[in-house]
XYZ file of C-alpha atoms in Angstrom:
391
model
C 0.072 -0.401 0.086
C 1.816 3.047 -1.164
C -0.665 6.604 -0.616
C -0.894 8.753 -3.741
C -1.054 12.101 -1.488
C 1.405 11.287 1.139
C 0.773 15.161 3.082
C -2.979 14.694 2.076
C -2.722 11.467 4.055
C -1.317 12.525 6.963
C -3.836 15.825 7.298
C -6.780 12.773 7.221
C -5.407 11.075 9.904
C -4.951 14.734 12.039
C -8.362 14.901 11.498
C -9.319 11.330 11.625
C -7.317 11.726 15.535
C -9.056 14.648 16.463
C -12.189 13.138 15.898
C -10.982 10.359 17.915
C -9.980 12.662 21.164
C -14.095 13.878 21.112
C -14.535 10.376 22.993
C -17.149 8.895 19.975
C -19.478 5.937 20.784
C -17.567 2.418 20.871
C -18.960 1.864 17.281
C -17.200 5.528 15.978
C -14.550 4.889 17.910
C -14.174 0.980 16.606
C -14.162 2.677 12.595
C -11.801 5.644 13.443
C -9.269 3.647 14.725
C -9.336 1.142 12.406
C -8.835 3.927 9.665
C -6.148 5.242 11.065
C -4.443 2.198 11.791
C -4.318 1.699 8.035
C -3.320 5.312 7.206
C -0.500 4.932 9.570
C -0.109 1.408 8.159
C 0.955 3.122 4.040
C 2.864 5.925 5.272
C 5.020 3.380 7.157
C 4.488 3.919 10.761
C 4.345 0.297 11.983
C 4.127 0.766 15.604
C 1.179 3.535 15.601
C -0.391 0.892 12.484
C -0.233 -1.987 15.514
C -1.424 0.278 18.164
C -4.497 1.776 16.656
C -5.286 -1.861 14.778
C -4.911 -3.697 17.999
C -7.199 -1.720 19.678
C -10.581 -1.521 16.510
C -9.748 -5.185 17.132
C -10.115 -4.987 20.304
C -14.069 -3.550 19.737
C -14.876 -5.477 16.611
C -14.404 -8.408 19.090
C -16.396 -7.069 22.060
C -18.993 -5.868 19.420
C -19.279 -9.518 18.205
C -19.707 -7.735 15.082
C -18.258 -10.864 12.882
C -17.709 -8.825 9.420
C -15.384 -5.562 10.996
C -13.254 -8.949 12.873
C -12.379 -10.271 9.440
C -11.951 -7.029 7.901
C -9.839 -5.275 10.686
C -7.593 -8.728 10.831
C -6.640 -8.698 7.003
C -5.007 -4.924 7.910
C -4.001 -6.354 11.197
C -1.442 -9.498 9.040
C -0.873 -6.553 6.442
C 0.832 -4.040 8.650
C 2.319 -7.045 10.707
C 3.918 -8.659 6.941
C 4.721 -4.867 6.213
C 6.737 -4.487 9.487
C 8.730 -7.771 8.577
C 6.914 -9.968 10.711
C 5.901 -12.574 8.439
C 4.184 -15.620 11.079
C 2.348 -13.321 12.979
C 0.741 -12.278 9.853
C 0.102 -15.110 8.540
C -1.705 -15.882 12.513
C -4.403 -12.831 11.276
C -4.838 -13.787 7.503
C -5.642 -17.437 9.201
C -8.031 -16.500 11.138
C -9.304 -13.815 9.128
C -10.245 -16.900 6.456
C -11.162 -19.036 8.487
C -13.660 -16.877 9.814
C -14.768 -15.463 6.499
C -15.461 -18.832 5.216
C -17.703 -20.311 8.471
C -19.371 -16.431 8.791
C -18.811 -13.556 6.503
C -19.110 -14.969 3.312
C -18.944 -11.517 1.637
C -15.604 -10.546 3.032
C -14.267 -14.194 1.659
C -12.681 -13.306 -1.616
C -10.538 -10.963 0.367
C -9.150 -12.838 3.252
C -8.337 -14.947 0.275
C -6.805 -12.543 -2.233
C -4.666 -11.105 0.689
C -3.264 -14.856 2.347
C -3.246 -16.054 -1.983
C -0.561 -12.388 -1.896
C 1.158 -13.426 1.619
C 1.470 -16.906 0.130
C 3.113 -15.268 -3.001
C 5.587 -13.127 -1.130
C 6.266 -16.381 1.089
C 7.568 -17.522 -2.380
C 4.579 -20.416 -1.520
C 3.384 -19.828 -5.486
C 0.668 -22.792 -5.647
C -0.688 -22.211 -2.554
C -0.694 -18.337 -3.863
C -2.769 -19.811 -6.539
C -4.639 -22.185 -5.000
C -5.896 -19.125 -2.779
C -6.087 -16.230 -5.803
C -7.439 -18.808 -8.373
C -11.071 -18.670 -5.224
C -10.936 -15.971 -4.747
C -11.124 -14.933 -8.521
C -14.560 -17.376 -9.001
C -15.534 -15.729 -6.406
C -15.495 -12.483 -7.871
C -16.332 -13.028 -11.103
C -19.652 -14.107 -9.556
C -19.628 -11.281 -7.465
C -19.659 -9.331 -11.130
C -16.896 -6.299 -9.739
C -14.587 -5.741 -12.842
C -12.081 -3.956 -10.542
C -11.704 -6.595 -8.191
C -11.797 -9.358 -11.152
C -8.781 -7.507 -12.666
C -7.133 -7.196 -9.085
C -6.790 -10.951 -8.884
C -6.089 -11.747 -12.288
C -3.471 -9.218 -12.214
C -2.281 -11.110 -9.085
C -2.709 -14.713 -10.759
C -0.662 -13.837 -13.814
C 2.751 -12.668 -11.406
C 2.266 -16.188 -9.732
C 1.871 -17.209 -13.245
C 5.381 -15.877 -14.229
C 7.119 -16.716 -11.397
C 6.212 -19.916 -11.237
C 7.608 -20.447 -14.595
C 10.958 -18.660 -13.979
C 10.849 -20.563 -10.645
C 10.518 -24.200 -12.391
C 13.661 -22.869 -14.745
C 15.149 -22.123 -11.904
C 15.036 -25.199 -9.737
C 15.726 -27.235 -13.013
C 19.245 -25.611 -13.746
C 20.072 -25.531 -10.295
C 19.301 -29.010 -9.848
C 20.915 -30.425 -12.819
C 24.357 -28.693 -12.084
C 24.726 -30.121 -8.801
C 23.479 -33.878 -10.446
C 26.402 -33.022 -13.291
C 28.839 -31.695 -10.614
C 28.540 -35.283 -8.761
C 27.843 -37.641 -11.460
C 31.329 -36.204 -12.208
C 33.038 -37.211 -9.444
C 31.258 -40.333 -8.498
C 29.734 -43.630 -9.616
C 26.729 -45.841 -8.122
C 28.373 -49.128 -9.708
C 31.385 -49.137 -7.476
C 31.146 -48.699 -3.460
C 35.278 -48.294 -3.511
C 34.794 -45.133 -5.153
C 32.287 -43.563 -3.345
C 34.613 -44.430 -0.164
C 37.906 -42.989 -1.419
C 36.197 -39.848 -3.511
C 34.122 -39.103 -0.159
C 36.636 -36.451 1.799
C 36.751 -33.928 -1.687
C 33.260 -34.195 -1.522
C 32.582 -33.690 2.329
C 32.208 -29.829 2.463
C 30.103 -30.046 -0.599
C 27.592 -32.206 0.548
C 28.208 -30.741 4.179
C 27.114 -27.486 3.175
C 23.641 -29.058 1.014
C 22.625 -30.595 4.592
C 22.220 -27.425 6.469
C 19.702 -27.159 4.292
C 17.810 -29.799 4.370
C 14.332 -30.876 6.417
C 14.936 -34.257 6.567
C 17.338 -36.654 7.082
C 17.327 -40.031 5.429
C 15.708 -42.951 7.382
C 14.726 -46.987 6.780
C 10.964 -46.970 7.613
C 11.231 -50.683 7.852
C 8.952 -51.349 10.713
C 5.689 -49.520 8.671
C 1.895 -50.407 8.634
C 1.843 -50.601 5.193
C -1.221 -53.121 4.596
C 0.442 -55.719 2.684
C -3.016 -55.834 0.547
C -2.320 -52.612 -0.353
C 1.104 -52.906 -1.150
C 0.229 -55.917 -3.460
C -2.450 -54.190 -5.369
C -0.047 -51.014 -6.203
C 2.611 -53.703 -7.473
C 0.312 -55.344 -9.830
C -1.036 -52.097 -10.699
C 2.355 -50.093 -11.739
C 3.370 -53.871 -13.502
C 1.187 -53.653 -15.662
C 1.038 -49.291 -16.212
C 5.081 -49.856 -16.599
C 5.123 -52.397 -19.146
C 1.877 -50.789 -21.125
C 2.989 -47.290 -20.105
C 5.978 -46.860 -18.552
C 8.718 -44.407 -20.008
C 12.692 -44.766 -20.259
C 14.116 -42.104 -17.372
C 17.588 -42.028 -16.336
C 18.060 -45.973 -16.923
C 14.904 -46.936 -14.991
C 10.962 -47.373 -16.154
C 8.226 -44.548 -14.418
C 4.682 -44.360 -14.906
C 1.811 -42.530 -13.107
C 0.475 -44.177 -10.179
C -3.446 -44.802 -10.411
C -6.797 -46.026 -8.358
C -4.625 -48.810 -6.356
C -2.066 -45.962 -5.280
C -5.341 -43.241 -4.511
C -6.641 -46.088 -2.445
C -3.197 -46.937 -0.531
C -3.179 -43.046 0.052
C -6.945 -42.737 0.942
C -6.444 -45.902 3.651
C -2.919 -44.862 5.015
C -1.820 -41.519 6.683
C 0.800 -41.157 5.090
C 1.765 -37.327 6.492
C 1.757 -38.497 9.867
C 4.045 -41.743 8.895
C 6.061 -39.157 7.950
C 5.849 -37.107 10.341
C 6.540 -39.389 13.261
C 9.481 -40.799 11.305
C 11.204 -36.835 10.838
C 9.295 -34.612 12.826
C 9.023 -32.062 10.314
C 4.758 -31.529 9.700
C 3.834 -32.094 6.069
C 0.574 -32.596 3.637
C -0.910 -35.452 2.052
C 1.300 -36.540 -0.530
C 0.424 -34.100 -3.742
C 2.668 -35.835 -6.052
C 3.641 -39.692 -6.948
C 5.275 -41.651 -9.313
C 5.539 -46.186 -10.143
C 9.291 -47.125 -10.495
C 10.476 -50.497 -12.132
C 14.076 -51.652 -11.983
C 14.968 -54.577 -14.082
C 18.371 -56.484 -14.445
C 21.434 -54.434 -14.599
C 19.993 -51.147 -14.064
C 20.444 -48.564 -12.016
C 20.308 -45.041 -10.528
C 23.272 -42.259 -11.297
C 23.847 -40.258 -7.643
C 21.651 -37.202 -8.124
C 19.097 -33.996 -6.368
C 15.681 -33.715 -7.462
C 13.977 -30.479 -8.462
C 12.956 -28.875 -5.146
C 9.328 -28.448 -6.416
C 8.993 -32.115 -5.837
C 8.569 -31.002 -1.598
C 10.501 -31.247 1.344
C 9.888 -35.055 2.066
C 10.212 -38.094 -0.206
C 8.760 -41.619 0.742
C 9.720 -44.299 -1.001
C 7.808 -47.386 -0.256
C 9.374 -51.002 -1.818
C 6.558 -52.859 -3.991
C 8.029 -55.813 -4.042
C 12.006 -56.945 -4.431
C 12.764 -60.334 -6.472
C 16.326 -61.117 -6.797
C 17.448 -65.596 -7.383
C 17.759 -67.146 -3.930
C 21.862 -67.499 -4.245
C 21.754 -63.751 -5.983
C 24.881 -62.065 -4.151
C 24.544 -58.327 -3.521
C 21.329 -57.308 -3.954
C 20.621 -52.979 -5.000
C 19.951 -50.991 -2.768
C 19.020 -47.026 -2.491
C 21.808 -45.262 -1.553
C 22.410 -41.567 0.034
C 25.240 -39.395 0.023
C 24.956 -37.917 3.637
C 26.880 -35.210 5.296
C 28.908 -38.321 6.549
C 29.600 -40.350 3.775
C 27.116 -43.346 2.235
C 23.832 -44.445 3.608
C 22.798 -47.894 1.796
C 18.819 -49.178 2.332
C 17.852 -52.199 1.714
C 13.991 -52.630 0.754
C 11.826 -55.111 1.044
C 8.074 -55.271 -0.428
C 6.501 -53.046 2.342
C 9.203 -50.851 3.654
C 10.087 -47.683 2.607
C 13.120 -44.617 3.116
C 12.292 -41.400 3.277
C 14.720 -38.393 3.055
C 14.721 -34.605 1.154
C 15.181 -35.602 -2.017
C 16.140 -32.183 -3.063
C 19.385 -31.339 -0.988
C 19.969 -35.040 -0.692
C 22.399 -36.650 -3.111
C 20.485 -40.449 -4.003
C 20.278 -43.188 -6.700
C 20.126 -46.830 -6.714
C 22.994 -49.644 -7.361
C 22.765 -52.259 -9.960
C 20.563 -54.989 -9.717
C 22.011 -58.072 -9.931
C 20.823 -61.032 -12.646
C 17.556 -61.806 -12.129
C 16.496 -59.095 -9.785
C 13.607 -57.026 -10.473
C 12.566 -54.014 -8.282
C 8.828 -51.807 -7.877
C 8.680 -49.115 -6.487
C 6.118 -45.753 -5.207
C 8.000 -42.416 -5.065
C 5.647 -39.714 -2.975
C 6.600 -35.718 -2.910
C 5.966 -33.927 0.438
C 5.502 -29.907 1.100
C 5.921 -29.170 4.383
C 2.859 -27.979 6.609
C 4.769 -24.970 7.108
C 4.852 -23.885 3.548
C 8.363 -22.764 4.103
C 9.550 -22.553 0.991
C 12.946 -22.884 -0.302
C 14.269 -19.986 -2.138
C 17.306 -20.691 -4.804
C 19.762 -17.647 -3.816
C 19.799 -19.733 0.002
C 21.158 -22.381 -1.073
C 24.780 -23.346 -2.317
C 24.985 -23.463 -5.751
C 26.766 -26.413 -7.378
C 30.608 -26.034 -7.071
C 32.639 -25.188 -9.834
């Protein structure tokens, strides 16, 4: 919010404060303090804005005026956001949005618009777009052209940012992957350990930003019948629709995977294992490996989420086979391998943890489902905060 005439706005605030000094009734006081607080916000006087908006909100709550509560909480959210207090701002935005949904639908589009712009500034472009799209539908129904244009402008900006973000994230992960693959070899464990000292500093730089450390989930109660149903679905889909991707086959998940996600609280499992509160998975893919295939060490694009969960659906190998294929990670302490059997899994931060799969031996095959989770706090990564790939 930027005043078009700073001197006139300052003069208007003086007039409002003169009226406030006359001791008007509580309802008029509530209105005046909200106007003054909003004006002080526009003028950049954050402490004064907080003082007047706090008083206005208290009066709105005391009077039970739901519409005033929602409107003032949105202003208070703006006041904290402009002052740099992002967490408190989000508390007010969420409160206003929840109240508007349940008790004040005529202000729901405003609550969605404010919260959507807040999420956009935080870098949660997907969440911002979801909220602004809902606001746009409501504003189109209202028939208010000016409001529609305001929301559409915000959505257009998000579209540009998402395009730029995807391109930047892809380039960042590709550069790191190229650097890793020039210095490691998934097929040669001896090379891992001999070469690790030269990688340690760079890997530790990545690890400092990880939201999740790799953890083998070998004892999770994934229902065997649901795992078996996904294995059957994945086998058919990988054969008929699978596409080659980095030395193995991928395909989209189907009904069996969707049913699994509806029956098992996967977000709770990830949270218990990692300490990170996440939303339910937003994406998933079936992956199939057969004899001789492997996956070199790499980093995923950040858009997959702060947490990845890989669950083994089936792992077949001859009884007399030697070393089994494993999911391998390069951590700050060295290397970690997870031998996944059907029904077990591993959770990790795929965007910041180099990972791959060692080669499958004769007669060996493995089918996996990979699921992506976003953190509930929506603290989206900012590429400028992450270490660039070494030269």
